[in-house]
Coordinates of C-alpha atoms (C1' of nucleotides) in Angstrom, one line a residue:
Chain A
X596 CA 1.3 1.4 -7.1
X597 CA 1.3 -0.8 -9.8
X598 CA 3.1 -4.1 -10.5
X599 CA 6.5 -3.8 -12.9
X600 CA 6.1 -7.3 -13.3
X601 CA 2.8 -7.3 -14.9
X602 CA 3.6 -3.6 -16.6
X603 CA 6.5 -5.8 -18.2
X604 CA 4.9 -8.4 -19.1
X605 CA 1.7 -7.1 -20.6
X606 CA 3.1 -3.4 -22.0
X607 CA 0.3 -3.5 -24.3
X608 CA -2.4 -4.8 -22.2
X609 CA -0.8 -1.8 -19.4
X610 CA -1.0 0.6 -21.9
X611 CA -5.1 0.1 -23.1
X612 CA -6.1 0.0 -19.4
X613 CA -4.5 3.7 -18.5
X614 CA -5.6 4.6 -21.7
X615 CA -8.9 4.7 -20.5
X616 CA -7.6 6.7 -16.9
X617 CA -6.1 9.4 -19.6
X618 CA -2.5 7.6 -19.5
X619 CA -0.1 8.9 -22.5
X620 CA 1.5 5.4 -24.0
X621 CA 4.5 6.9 -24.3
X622 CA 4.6 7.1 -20.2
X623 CA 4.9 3.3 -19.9
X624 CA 7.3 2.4 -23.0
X625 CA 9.5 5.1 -20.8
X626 CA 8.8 3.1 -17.8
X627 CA 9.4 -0.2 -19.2
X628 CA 12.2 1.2 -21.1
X629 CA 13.7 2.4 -17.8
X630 CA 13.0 -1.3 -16.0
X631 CA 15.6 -3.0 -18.9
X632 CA 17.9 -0.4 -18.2
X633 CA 18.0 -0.9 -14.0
X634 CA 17.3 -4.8 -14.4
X635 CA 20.6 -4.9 -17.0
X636 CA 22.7 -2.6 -14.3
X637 CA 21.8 -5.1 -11.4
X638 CA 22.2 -8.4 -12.9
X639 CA 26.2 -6.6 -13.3
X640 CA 26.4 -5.7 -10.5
X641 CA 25.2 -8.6 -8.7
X642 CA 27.4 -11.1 -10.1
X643 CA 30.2 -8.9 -9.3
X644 CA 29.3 -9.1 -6.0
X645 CA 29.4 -12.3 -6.0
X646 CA 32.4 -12.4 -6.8
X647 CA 33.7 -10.2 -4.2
X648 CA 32.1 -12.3 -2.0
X649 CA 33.8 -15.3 -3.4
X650 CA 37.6 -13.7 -3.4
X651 CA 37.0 -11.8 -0.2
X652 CA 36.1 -15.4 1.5
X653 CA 39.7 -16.6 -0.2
X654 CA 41.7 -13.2 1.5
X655 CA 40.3 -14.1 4.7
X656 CA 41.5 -17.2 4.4
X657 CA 44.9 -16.2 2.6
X658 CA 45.1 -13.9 5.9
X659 CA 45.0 -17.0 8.1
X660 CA 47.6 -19.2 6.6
X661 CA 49.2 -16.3 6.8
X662 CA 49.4 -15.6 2.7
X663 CA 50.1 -12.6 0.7
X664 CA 46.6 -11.5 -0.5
X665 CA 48.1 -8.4 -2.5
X666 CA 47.4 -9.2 -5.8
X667 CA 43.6 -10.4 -5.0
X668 CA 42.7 -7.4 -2.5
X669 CA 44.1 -4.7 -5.5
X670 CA 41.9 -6.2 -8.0
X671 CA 38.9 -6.1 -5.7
X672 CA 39.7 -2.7 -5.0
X673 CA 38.6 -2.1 -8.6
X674 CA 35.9 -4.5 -8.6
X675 CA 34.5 -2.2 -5.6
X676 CA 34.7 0.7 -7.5
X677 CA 32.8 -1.0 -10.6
X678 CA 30.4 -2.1 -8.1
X679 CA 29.9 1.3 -6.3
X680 CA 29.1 2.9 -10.0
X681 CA 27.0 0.4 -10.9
X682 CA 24.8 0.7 -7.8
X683 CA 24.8 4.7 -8.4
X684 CA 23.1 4.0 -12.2
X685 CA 20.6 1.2 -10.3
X686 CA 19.7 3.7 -7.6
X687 CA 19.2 6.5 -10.0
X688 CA 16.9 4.5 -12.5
X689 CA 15.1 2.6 -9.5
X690 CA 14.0 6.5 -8.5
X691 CA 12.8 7.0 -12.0
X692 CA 10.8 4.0 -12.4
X693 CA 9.6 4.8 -9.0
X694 CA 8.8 8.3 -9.8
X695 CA 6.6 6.9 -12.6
X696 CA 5.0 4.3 -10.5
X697 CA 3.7 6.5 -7.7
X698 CA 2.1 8.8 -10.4
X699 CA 0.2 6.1 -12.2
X700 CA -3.4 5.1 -11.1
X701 CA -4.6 1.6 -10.5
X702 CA -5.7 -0.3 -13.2
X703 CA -9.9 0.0 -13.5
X704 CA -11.7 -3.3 -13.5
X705 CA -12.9 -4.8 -16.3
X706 CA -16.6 -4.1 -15.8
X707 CA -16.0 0.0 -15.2
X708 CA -17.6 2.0 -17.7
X709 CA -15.3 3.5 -20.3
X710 CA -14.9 7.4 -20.2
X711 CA -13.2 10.3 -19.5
X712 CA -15.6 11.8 -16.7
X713 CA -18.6 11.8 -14.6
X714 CA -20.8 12.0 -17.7
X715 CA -20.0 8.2 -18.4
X716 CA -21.2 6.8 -14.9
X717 CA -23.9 4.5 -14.8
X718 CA -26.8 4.6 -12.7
X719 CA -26.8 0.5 -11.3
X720 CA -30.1 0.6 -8.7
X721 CA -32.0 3.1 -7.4
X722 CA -34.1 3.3 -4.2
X723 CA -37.3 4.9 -4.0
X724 CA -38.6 7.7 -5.7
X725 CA -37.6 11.3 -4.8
X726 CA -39.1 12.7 -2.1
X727 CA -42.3 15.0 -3.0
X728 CA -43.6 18.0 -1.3
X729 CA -46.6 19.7 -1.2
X730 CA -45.0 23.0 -0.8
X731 CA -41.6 24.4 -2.5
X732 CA -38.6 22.8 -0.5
X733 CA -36.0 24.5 1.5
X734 CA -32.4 24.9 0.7
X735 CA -30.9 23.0 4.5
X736 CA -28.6 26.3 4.7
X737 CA -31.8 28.1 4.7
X738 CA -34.1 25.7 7.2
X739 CA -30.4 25.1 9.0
X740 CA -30.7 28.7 9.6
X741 CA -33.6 29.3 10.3
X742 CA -33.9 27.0 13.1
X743 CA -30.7 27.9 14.6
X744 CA -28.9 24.9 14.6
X745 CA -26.6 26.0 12.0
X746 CA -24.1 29.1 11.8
X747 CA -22.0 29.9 8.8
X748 CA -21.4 33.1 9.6
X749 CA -20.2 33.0 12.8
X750 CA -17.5 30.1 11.4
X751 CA -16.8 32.6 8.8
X752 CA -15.1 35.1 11.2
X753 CA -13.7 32.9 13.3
X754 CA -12.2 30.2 10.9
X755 CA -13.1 31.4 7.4
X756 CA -15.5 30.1 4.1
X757 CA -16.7 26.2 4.3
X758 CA -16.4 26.0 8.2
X759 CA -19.7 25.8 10.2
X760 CA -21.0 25.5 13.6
X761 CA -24.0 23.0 14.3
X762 CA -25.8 24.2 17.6
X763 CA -28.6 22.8 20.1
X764 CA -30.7 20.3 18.4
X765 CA -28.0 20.6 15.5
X766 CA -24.9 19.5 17.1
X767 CA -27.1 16.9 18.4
X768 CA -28.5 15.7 14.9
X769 CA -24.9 15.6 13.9
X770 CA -23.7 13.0 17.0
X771 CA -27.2 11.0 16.5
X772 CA -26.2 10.1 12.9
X773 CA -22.5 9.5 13.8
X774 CA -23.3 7.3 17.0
X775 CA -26.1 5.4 14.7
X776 CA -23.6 4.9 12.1
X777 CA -20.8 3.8 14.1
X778 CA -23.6 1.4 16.1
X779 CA -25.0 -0.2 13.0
X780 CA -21.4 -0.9 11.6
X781 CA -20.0 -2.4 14.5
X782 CA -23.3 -4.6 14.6
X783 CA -22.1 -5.5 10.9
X784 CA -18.8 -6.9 12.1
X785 CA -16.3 -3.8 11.9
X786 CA -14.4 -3.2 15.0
X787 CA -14.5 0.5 15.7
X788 CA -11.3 2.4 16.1
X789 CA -10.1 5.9 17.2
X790 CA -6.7 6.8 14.8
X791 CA -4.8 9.8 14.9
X792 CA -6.2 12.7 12.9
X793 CA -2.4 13.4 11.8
X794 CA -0.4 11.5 9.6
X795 CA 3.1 11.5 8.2
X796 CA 3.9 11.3 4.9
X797 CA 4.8 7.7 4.1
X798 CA 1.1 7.3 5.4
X799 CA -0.1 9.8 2.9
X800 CA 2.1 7.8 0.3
X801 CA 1.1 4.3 1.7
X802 CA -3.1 5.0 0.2
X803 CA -1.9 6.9 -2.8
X804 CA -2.7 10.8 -1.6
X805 CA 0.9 11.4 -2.0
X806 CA 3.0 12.4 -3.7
X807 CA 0.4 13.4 -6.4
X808 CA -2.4 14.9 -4.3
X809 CA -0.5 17.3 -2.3
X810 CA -2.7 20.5 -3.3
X811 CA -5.8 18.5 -1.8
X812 CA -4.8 18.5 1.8
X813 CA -3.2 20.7 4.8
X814 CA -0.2 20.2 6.1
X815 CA 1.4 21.8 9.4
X816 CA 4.1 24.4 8.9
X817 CA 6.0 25.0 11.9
X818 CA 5.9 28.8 12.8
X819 CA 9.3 29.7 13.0
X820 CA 10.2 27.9 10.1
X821 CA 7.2 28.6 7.6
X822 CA 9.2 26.7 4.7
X823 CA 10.0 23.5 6.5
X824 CA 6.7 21.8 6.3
X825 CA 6.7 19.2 9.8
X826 CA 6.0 16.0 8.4
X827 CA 2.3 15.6 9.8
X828 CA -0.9 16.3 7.3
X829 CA -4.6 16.3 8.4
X830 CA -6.3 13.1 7.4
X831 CA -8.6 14.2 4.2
X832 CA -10.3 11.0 5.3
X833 CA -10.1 7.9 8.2
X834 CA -9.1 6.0 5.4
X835 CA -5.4 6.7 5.6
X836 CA -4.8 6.1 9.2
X837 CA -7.4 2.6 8.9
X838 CA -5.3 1.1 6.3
X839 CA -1.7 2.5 7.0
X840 CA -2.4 0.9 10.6
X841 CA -1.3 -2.1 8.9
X842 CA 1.3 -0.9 6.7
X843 CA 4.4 -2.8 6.4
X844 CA 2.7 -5.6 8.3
X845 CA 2.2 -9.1 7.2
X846 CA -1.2 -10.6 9.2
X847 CA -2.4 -14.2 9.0
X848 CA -4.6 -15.2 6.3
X849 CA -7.1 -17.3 8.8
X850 CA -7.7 -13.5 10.3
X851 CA -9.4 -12.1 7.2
X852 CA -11.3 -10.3 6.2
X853 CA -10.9 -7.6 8.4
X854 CA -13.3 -5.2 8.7
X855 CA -12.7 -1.5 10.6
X856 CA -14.7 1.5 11.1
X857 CA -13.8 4.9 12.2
X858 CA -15.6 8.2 13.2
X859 CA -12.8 11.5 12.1
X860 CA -13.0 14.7 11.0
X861 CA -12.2 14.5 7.1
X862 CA -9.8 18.3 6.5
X863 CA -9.5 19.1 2.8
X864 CA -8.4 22.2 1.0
X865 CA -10.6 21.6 -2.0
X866 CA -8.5 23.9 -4.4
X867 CA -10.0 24.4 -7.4
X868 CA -13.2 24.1 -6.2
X869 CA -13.8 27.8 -5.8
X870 CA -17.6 28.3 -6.8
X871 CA -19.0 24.9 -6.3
X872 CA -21.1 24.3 -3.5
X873 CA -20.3 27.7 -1.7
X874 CA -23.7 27.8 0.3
X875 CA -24.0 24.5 3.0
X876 CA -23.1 21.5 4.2
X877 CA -21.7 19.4 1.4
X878 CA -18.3 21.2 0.4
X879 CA -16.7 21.8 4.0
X880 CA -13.2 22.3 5.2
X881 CA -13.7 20.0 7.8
X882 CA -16.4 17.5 8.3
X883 CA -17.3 14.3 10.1
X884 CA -17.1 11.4 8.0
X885 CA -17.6 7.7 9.7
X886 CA -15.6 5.4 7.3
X887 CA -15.3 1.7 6.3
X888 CA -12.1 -0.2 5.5
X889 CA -11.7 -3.7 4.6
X890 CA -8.5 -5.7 4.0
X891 CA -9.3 -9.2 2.6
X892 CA -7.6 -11.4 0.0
X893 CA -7.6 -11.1 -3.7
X894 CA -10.1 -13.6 -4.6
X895 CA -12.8 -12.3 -2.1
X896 CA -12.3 -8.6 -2.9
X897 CA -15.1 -8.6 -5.6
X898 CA -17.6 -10.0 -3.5
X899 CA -16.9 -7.7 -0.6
X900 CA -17.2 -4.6 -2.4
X901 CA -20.9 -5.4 -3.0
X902 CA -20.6 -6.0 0.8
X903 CA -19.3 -2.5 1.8
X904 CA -21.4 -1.1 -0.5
X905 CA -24.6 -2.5 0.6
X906 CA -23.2 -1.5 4.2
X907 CA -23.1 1.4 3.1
X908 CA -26.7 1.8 1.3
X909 CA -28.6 -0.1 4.4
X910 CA -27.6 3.1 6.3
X911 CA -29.3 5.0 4.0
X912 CA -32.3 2.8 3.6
X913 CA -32.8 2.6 7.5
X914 CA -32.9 6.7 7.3
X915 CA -35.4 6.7 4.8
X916 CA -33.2 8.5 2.3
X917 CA -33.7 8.1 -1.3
X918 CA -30.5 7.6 -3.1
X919 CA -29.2 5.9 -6.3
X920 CA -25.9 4.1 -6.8
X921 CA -24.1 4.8 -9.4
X922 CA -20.6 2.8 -11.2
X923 CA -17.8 5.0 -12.0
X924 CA -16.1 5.7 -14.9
X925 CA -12.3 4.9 -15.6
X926 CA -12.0 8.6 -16.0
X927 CA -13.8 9.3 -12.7
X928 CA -13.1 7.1 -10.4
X929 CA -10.1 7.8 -8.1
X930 CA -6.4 7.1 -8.1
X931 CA -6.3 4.3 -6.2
X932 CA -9.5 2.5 -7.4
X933 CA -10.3 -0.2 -9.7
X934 CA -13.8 0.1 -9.1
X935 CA -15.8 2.2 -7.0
X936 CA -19.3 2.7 -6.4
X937 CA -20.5 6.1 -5.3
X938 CA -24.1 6.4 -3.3
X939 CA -25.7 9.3 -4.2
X940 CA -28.9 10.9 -1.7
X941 CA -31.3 12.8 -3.2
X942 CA -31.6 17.0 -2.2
X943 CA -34.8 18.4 -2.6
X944 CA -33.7 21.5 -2.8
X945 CA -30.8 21.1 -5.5
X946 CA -33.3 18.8 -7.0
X947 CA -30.1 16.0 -7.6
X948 CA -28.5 13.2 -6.5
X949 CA -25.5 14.1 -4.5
X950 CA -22.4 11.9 -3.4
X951 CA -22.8 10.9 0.2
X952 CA -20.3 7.8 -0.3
X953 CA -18.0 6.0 -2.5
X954 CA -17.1 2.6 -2.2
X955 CA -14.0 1.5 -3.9
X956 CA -12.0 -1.7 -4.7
X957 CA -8.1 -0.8 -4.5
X958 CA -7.1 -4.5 -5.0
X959 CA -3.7 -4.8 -4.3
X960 CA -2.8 -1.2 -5.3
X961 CA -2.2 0.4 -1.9
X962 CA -0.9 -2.7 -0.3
X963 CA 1.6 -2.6 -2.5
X964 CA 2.3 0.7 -2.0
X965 CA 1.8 0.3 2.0
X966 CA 3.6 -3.3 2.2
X967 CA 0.2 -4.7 3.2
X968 CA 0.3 -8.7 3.0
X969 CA -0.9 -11.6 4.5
X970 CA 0.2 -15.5 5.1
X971 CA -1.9 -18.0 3.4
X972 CA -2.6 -21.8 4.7
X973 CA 1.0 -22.8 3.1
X974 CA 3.7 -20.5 4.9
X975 CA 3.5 -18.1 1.5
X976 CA 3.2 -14.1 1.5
X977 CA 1.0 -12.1 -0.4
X978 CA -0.6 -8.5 -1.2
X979 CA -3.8 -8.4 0.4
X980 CA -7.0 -6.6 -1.4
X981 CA -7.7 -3.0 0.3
X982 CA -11.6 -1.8 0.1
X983 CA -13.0 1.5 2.0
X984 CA -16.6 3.3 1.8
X985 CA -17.9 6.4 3.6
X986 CA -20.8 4.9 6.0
X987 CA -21.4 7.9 5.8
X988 CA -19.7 11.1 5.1
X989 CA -22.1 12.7 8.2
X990 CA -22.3 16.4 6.9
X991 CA -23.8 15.8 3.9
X992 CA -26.2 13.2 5.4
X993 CA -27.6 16.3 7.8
X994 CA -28.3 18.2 4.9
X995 CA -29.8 15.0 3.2
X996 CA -32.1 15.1 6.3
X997 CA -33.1 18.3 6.8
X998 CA -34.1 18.7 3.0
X999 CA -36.0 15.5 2.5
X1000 CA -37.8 15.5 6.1
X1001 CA -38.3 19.5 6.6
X1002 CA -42.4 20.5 6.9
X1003 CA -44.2 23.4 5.1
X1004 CA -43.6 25.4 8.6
X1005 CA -39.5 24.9 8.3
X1006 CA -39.3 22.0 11.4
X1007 CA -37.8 18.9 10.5
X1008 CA -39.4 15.4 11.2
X1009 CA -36.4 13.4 13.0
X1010 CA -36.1 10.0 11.2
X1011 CA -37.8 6.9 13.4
X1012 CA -34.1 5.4 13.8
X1013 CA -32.5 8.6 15.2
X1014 CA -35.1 9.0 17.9
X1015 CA -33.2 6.9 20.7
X1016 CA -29.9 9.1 19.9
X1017 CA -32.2 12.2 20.5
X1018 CA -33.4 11.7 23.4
X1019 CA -36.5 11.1 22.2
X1020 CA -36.8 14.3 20.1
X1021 CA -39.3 14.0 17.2
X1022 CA -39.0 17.0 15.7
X1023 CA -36.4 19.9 15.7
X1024 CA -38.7 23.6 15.8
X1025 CA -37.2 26.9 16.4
X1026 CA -37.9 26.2 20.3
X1027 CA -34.9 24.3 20.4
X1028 CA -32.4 27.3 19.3
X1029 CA -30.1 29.2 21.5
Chain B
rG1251 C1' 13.0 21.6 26.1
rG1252 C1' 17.5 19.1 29.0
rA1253 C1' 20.3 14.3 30.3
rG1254 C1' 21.0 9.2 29.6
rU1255 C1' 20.1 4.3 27.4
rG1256 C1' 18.5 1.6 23.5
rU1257 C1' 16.6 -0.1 18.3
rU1258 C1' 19.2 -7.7 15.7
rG1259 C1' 14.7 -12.9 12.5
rU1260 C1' 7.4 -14.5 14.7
rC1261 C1' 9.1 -13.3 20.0
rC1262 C1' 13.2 -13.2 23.7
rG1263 C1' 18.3 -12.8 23.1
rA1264 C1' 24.1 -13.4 21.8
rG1265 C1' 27.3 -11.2 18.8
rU1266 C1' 32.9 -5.0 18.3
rG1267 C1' 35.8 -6.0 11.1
rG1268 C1' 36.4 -12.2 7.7
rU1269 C1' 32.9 -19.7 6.6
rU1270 C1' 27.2 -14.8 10.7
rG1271 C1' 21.3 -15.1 7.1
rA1272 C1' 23.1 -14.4 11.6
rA1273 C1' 24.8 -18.6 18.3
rG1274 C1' 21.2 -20.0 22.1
rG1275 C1' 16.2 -20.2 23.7
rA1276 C1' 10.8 -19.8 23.0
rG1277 C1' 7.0 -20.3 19.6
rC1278 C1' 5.2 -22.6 15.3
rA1279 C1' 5.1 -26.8 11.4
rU1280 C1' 6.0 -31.9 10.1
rG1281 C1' 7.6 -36.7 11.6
rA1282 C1' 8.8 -40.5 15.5
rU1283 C1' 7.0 -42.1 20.3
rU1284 C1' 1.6 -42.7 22.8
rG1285 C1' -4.8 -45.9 23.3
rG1286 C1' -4.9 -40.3 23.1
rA1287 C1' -2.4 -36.1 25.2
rA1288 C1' 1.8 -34.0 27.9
rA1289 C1' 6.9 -34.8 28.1
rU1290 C1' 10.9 -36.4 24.9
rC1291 C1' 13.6 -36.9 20.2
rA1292 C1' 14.5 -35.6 14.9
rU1293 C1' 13.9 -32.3 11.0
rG1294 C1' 12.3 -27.7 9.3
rU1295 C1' 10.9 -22.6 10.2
rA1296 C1' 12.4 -14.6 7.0
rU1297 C1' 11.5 -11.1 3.1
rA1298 C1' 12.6 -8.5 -1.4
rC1299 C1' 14.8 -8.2 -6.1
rG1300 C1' 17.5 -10.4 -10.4
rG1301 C1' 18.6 -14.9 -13.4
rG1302 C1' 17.2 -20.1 -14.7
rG1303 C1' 13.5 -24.0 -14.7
rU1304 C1' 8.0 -24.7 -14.2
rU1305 C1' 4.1 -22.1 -15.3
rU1306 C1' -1.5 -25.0 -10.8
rU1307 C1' 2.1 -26.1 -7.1
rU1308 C1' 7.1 -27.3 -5.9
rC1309 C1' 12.2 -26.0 -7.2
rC1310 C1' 17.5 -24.3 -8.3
rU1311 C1' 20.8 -20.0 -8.2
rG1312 C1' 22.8 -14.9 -7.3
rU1313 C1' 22.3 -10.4 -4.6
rA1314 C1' 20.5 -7.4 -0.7
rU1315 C1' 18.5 -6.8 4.2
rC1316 C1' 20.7 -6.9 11.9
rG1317 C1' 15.8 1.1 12.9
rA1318 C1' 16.8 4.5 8.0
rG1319 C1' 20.5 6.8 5.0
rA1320 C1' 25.6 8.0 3.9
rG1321 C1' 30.9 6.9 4.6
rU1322 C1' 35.7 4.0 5.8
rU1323 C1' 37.4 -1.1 4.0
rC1324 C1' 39.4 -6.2 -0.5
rG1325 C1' 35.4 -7.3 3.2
rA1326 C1' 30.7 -4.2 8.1
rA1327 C1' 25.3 -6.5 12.4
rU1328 C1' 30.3 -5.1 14.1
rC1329 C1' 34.2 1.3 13.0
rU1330 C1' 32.5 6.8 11.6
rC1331 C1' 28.7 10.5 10.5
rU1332 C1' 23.5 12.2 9.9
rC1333 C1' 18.4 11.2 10.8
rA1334 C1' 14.1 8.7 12.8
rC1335 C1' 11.8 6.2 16.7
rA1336 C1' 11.4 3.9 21.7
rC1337 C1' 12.4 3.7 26.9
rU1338 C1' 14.1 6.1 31.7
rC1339 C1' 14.9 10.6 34.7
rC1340 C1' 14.2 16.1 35.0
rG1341 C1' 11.4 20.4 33.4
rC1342 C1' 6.8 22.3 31.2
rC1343 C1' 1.7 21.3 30.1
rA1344 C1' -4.3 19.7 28.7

RNA sequence: GGAGUGUUGUCCGAGUGGUUGAAGGAGCAUGAUUGGAAAUCAUGUAUACGGGGUUUUUCCUGUAUCGAGAGUUCGAAUCUCUCACACUCCGCCA
């Protein structure tokens, strides 16, 4: 959420920056428009409160001399009433400039490239060629099947399209890059966590899913009451149950950054996406994703983005996985984000650079939504800075695996660094299918 | 699922309609004392929003907040209703 305050102070300023996230002017002249009204309403109110407060202090003691109060309690009585409609017109408007508020995205950085879509990112490094074959490369789906380590069909009848089974030396791929992810993080400094894969909606609300981004995700339904949605969701991603773990909390300054890392199943619905990616490992239902979060204060949140992100990148380099990274544009980066930097591995097959992270900067955008704050070395209270990055979404980073280390006969060559989580496996052949 | 109890500030804990933003204690901060420390003493110790002053910081003032929301009242932490959560016991269960 973003800051009335600054909104109010710097309408035009407001105004260019979510022109450039596809943000209608007219929106915020409603919005600030809306904030005169509710601040115009309180300040009434408020000073006829005070004095109520004032009179009611001179009843009570009316009451004890034992004085007729009459006169003063009747006008009060009216007073009240003024009060009670006054505090109906702040409510209502305080809902509308909140209604607005939750539905605008954060302000992008400065240094974002300008644009309306994907077609604007910029390419910032890139490491190592492509891979090159001497033979035409393999779709993973197709080497995936072929081996028998992966089953879309089977998932098909018993859950439905973009659900999969990994098998054998499969499954086992899939837990040797989660457990190598989850080891070389913690070695980084992020303390590992295990959070619920539910979440209610003020957690949904408190990292900026909700109430926008409801089409994205699955909620539960209770059976005998198919309308009345429970108010659990599936985590589209660890980062809402990392950083709402400290919603509404206020932690001492001395004690950040703090760094987290969690292994979840990620659940998304993908409407919309009908068509894209409908073969494979990279548009799932459901898939393992080992995620970063950082909370930290303002003035370091720069500088730990290019943290996470290299966190992020060193995984990739230590797999041998060519990748570039590539800076978002306004129009492409997420809701929440002011800057975000998406890694993007190279498939063989595809013959592109697909998204197997993104790394993003909310500054103080979810904190204020989530109440997120910290105490400083003088006794004061502020937002903290929220960061998270995939490290890494693990689906996606099988396929990257399979594609860029298959062999002309269809095995795949296991990267040097996954060998001790294989149990010394060095190359995944049909043999090892059930 | 059934029955009961509870939810107050950083923590513990008092408080059943009127100087209660909230007793008391602990913790923490600053100062005094000390060679230094402990002990002791003194002072201070919430957040949000609005207004004013300053705009680096400090400050003044009003309002709100005692799980959440609504109601009764001139006035509610205290009374009423709804909801959420926690704990205990019973049942069921991986």
């Amino acid at each position: 959420m973003l800051d009335i305050k600054v909104i109010r102070e710097n309408p035009d300023w407001a105004k260019q920056k979510l022109a450039t996230r596809g943000i209608k002017g007219q929106e915020i002249d409603e919005l600030i428009s809306i904030d005169e009204k509710r601040r115009a309403a309180l300040s009434e109110s408020e000073e006829l409160k005070a004095k109520r407060n004032k009179v009611s202090k001179q009843i009570a003691q009316a009451k004890r001399n034992k004085e007729d109060a009459g006169a003063a309690i009747a006008e009060m009585r009216a007073v009240g009433k003024r009060i009670k409609d006054l505090d109906a017109q702040v409510a209502e408007l305080t809902d509308k400039q909140r209604y607005i508020l939750l539905r605008l995205p954060n302000f992008p950085a400065d240094s974002d490239p300008i644009g309306p879509d994907d077609s604007y990112n910029e390419e910032v490094r890139k490491w190592h060629e492509p891979t090159k074959f001497s033979f035409e490369p393999k779709a993973h789906w197709t080497l995936g099947e072929d081996l028998g380590i992966l089953d879309f069909d089977t998932a098909a009848k018993v859950s439905g399209a973009r659900f999969v089974y990994y098998k054998g030396a499969g499954a086992l791929l899939e837990r040797a890059v989660y457990n190598f992810f989850l080891d070389e993080n913690t070695s980084e400094g992020y303390h590992e966590v295990i959070p619920p894969y539910l979440v209610n909606d003020d957690s949904m609300t408190g990292t900026g899913q909700f109430p926008k981004f409801t089409e994205d995700v699955y909620t539960i339904v209770d059976n005998d009451d198919p309308d009345k949605p429970l108010d659990l969701t599936l985590i589209p991603t660890a980062e809402v149950p990392l950083v709402n773990y400290y919603r509404g909390k206020i932690v001492d300054g001395q004690k950040l950054p703090i760094n987290v890392t969690a292994l979840t199943p990620a659940f998304r619905s993908e409407a919309g996406s009908a068509g894209r990616d409908t073969r494979g490992l990279i548009r799932m239902h459901q898939f393992n994703k080992v995620e970063m979060v950082k909370l930290c204060k303002p003035e370091d949140s720069w500088a730990q983005l290019e943290e996470l992100t290299h966190n992020a990148e060193h995984l990739l380099q230590k797999l041998g996985l060519p990748y570039h990274v590539v800076a978002l544009s306004t129009g492409d980066a997420s809701f929440t984000s002011a800057k975000t930097y998406d890694l993007e591995v190279w498939l063989p097959y595809q013959h592109k650079y697909r998204e197997i992270s993104s790394c993003s900067n909310c500054t103080d955008f979810q904190a204020r939504r989530a109440q997120i704050r910290y105490r400083d070395e003088n006794g004061r209270v502020h937002l903290v800075h929220t960061l998270n990055g995939s490290g890494l979404a693990v689906g996606r980073t099988v396929a990257a695996i399979l594609e860029n280390y298959q062999n002309e006969d269809g095995s795949i060559t296991v990267p040097d660094v996954l060998a001790p989580y294989m149990h010394g496996m060095k190359k995944i052949t049909k043999e090892n299918a059930f």
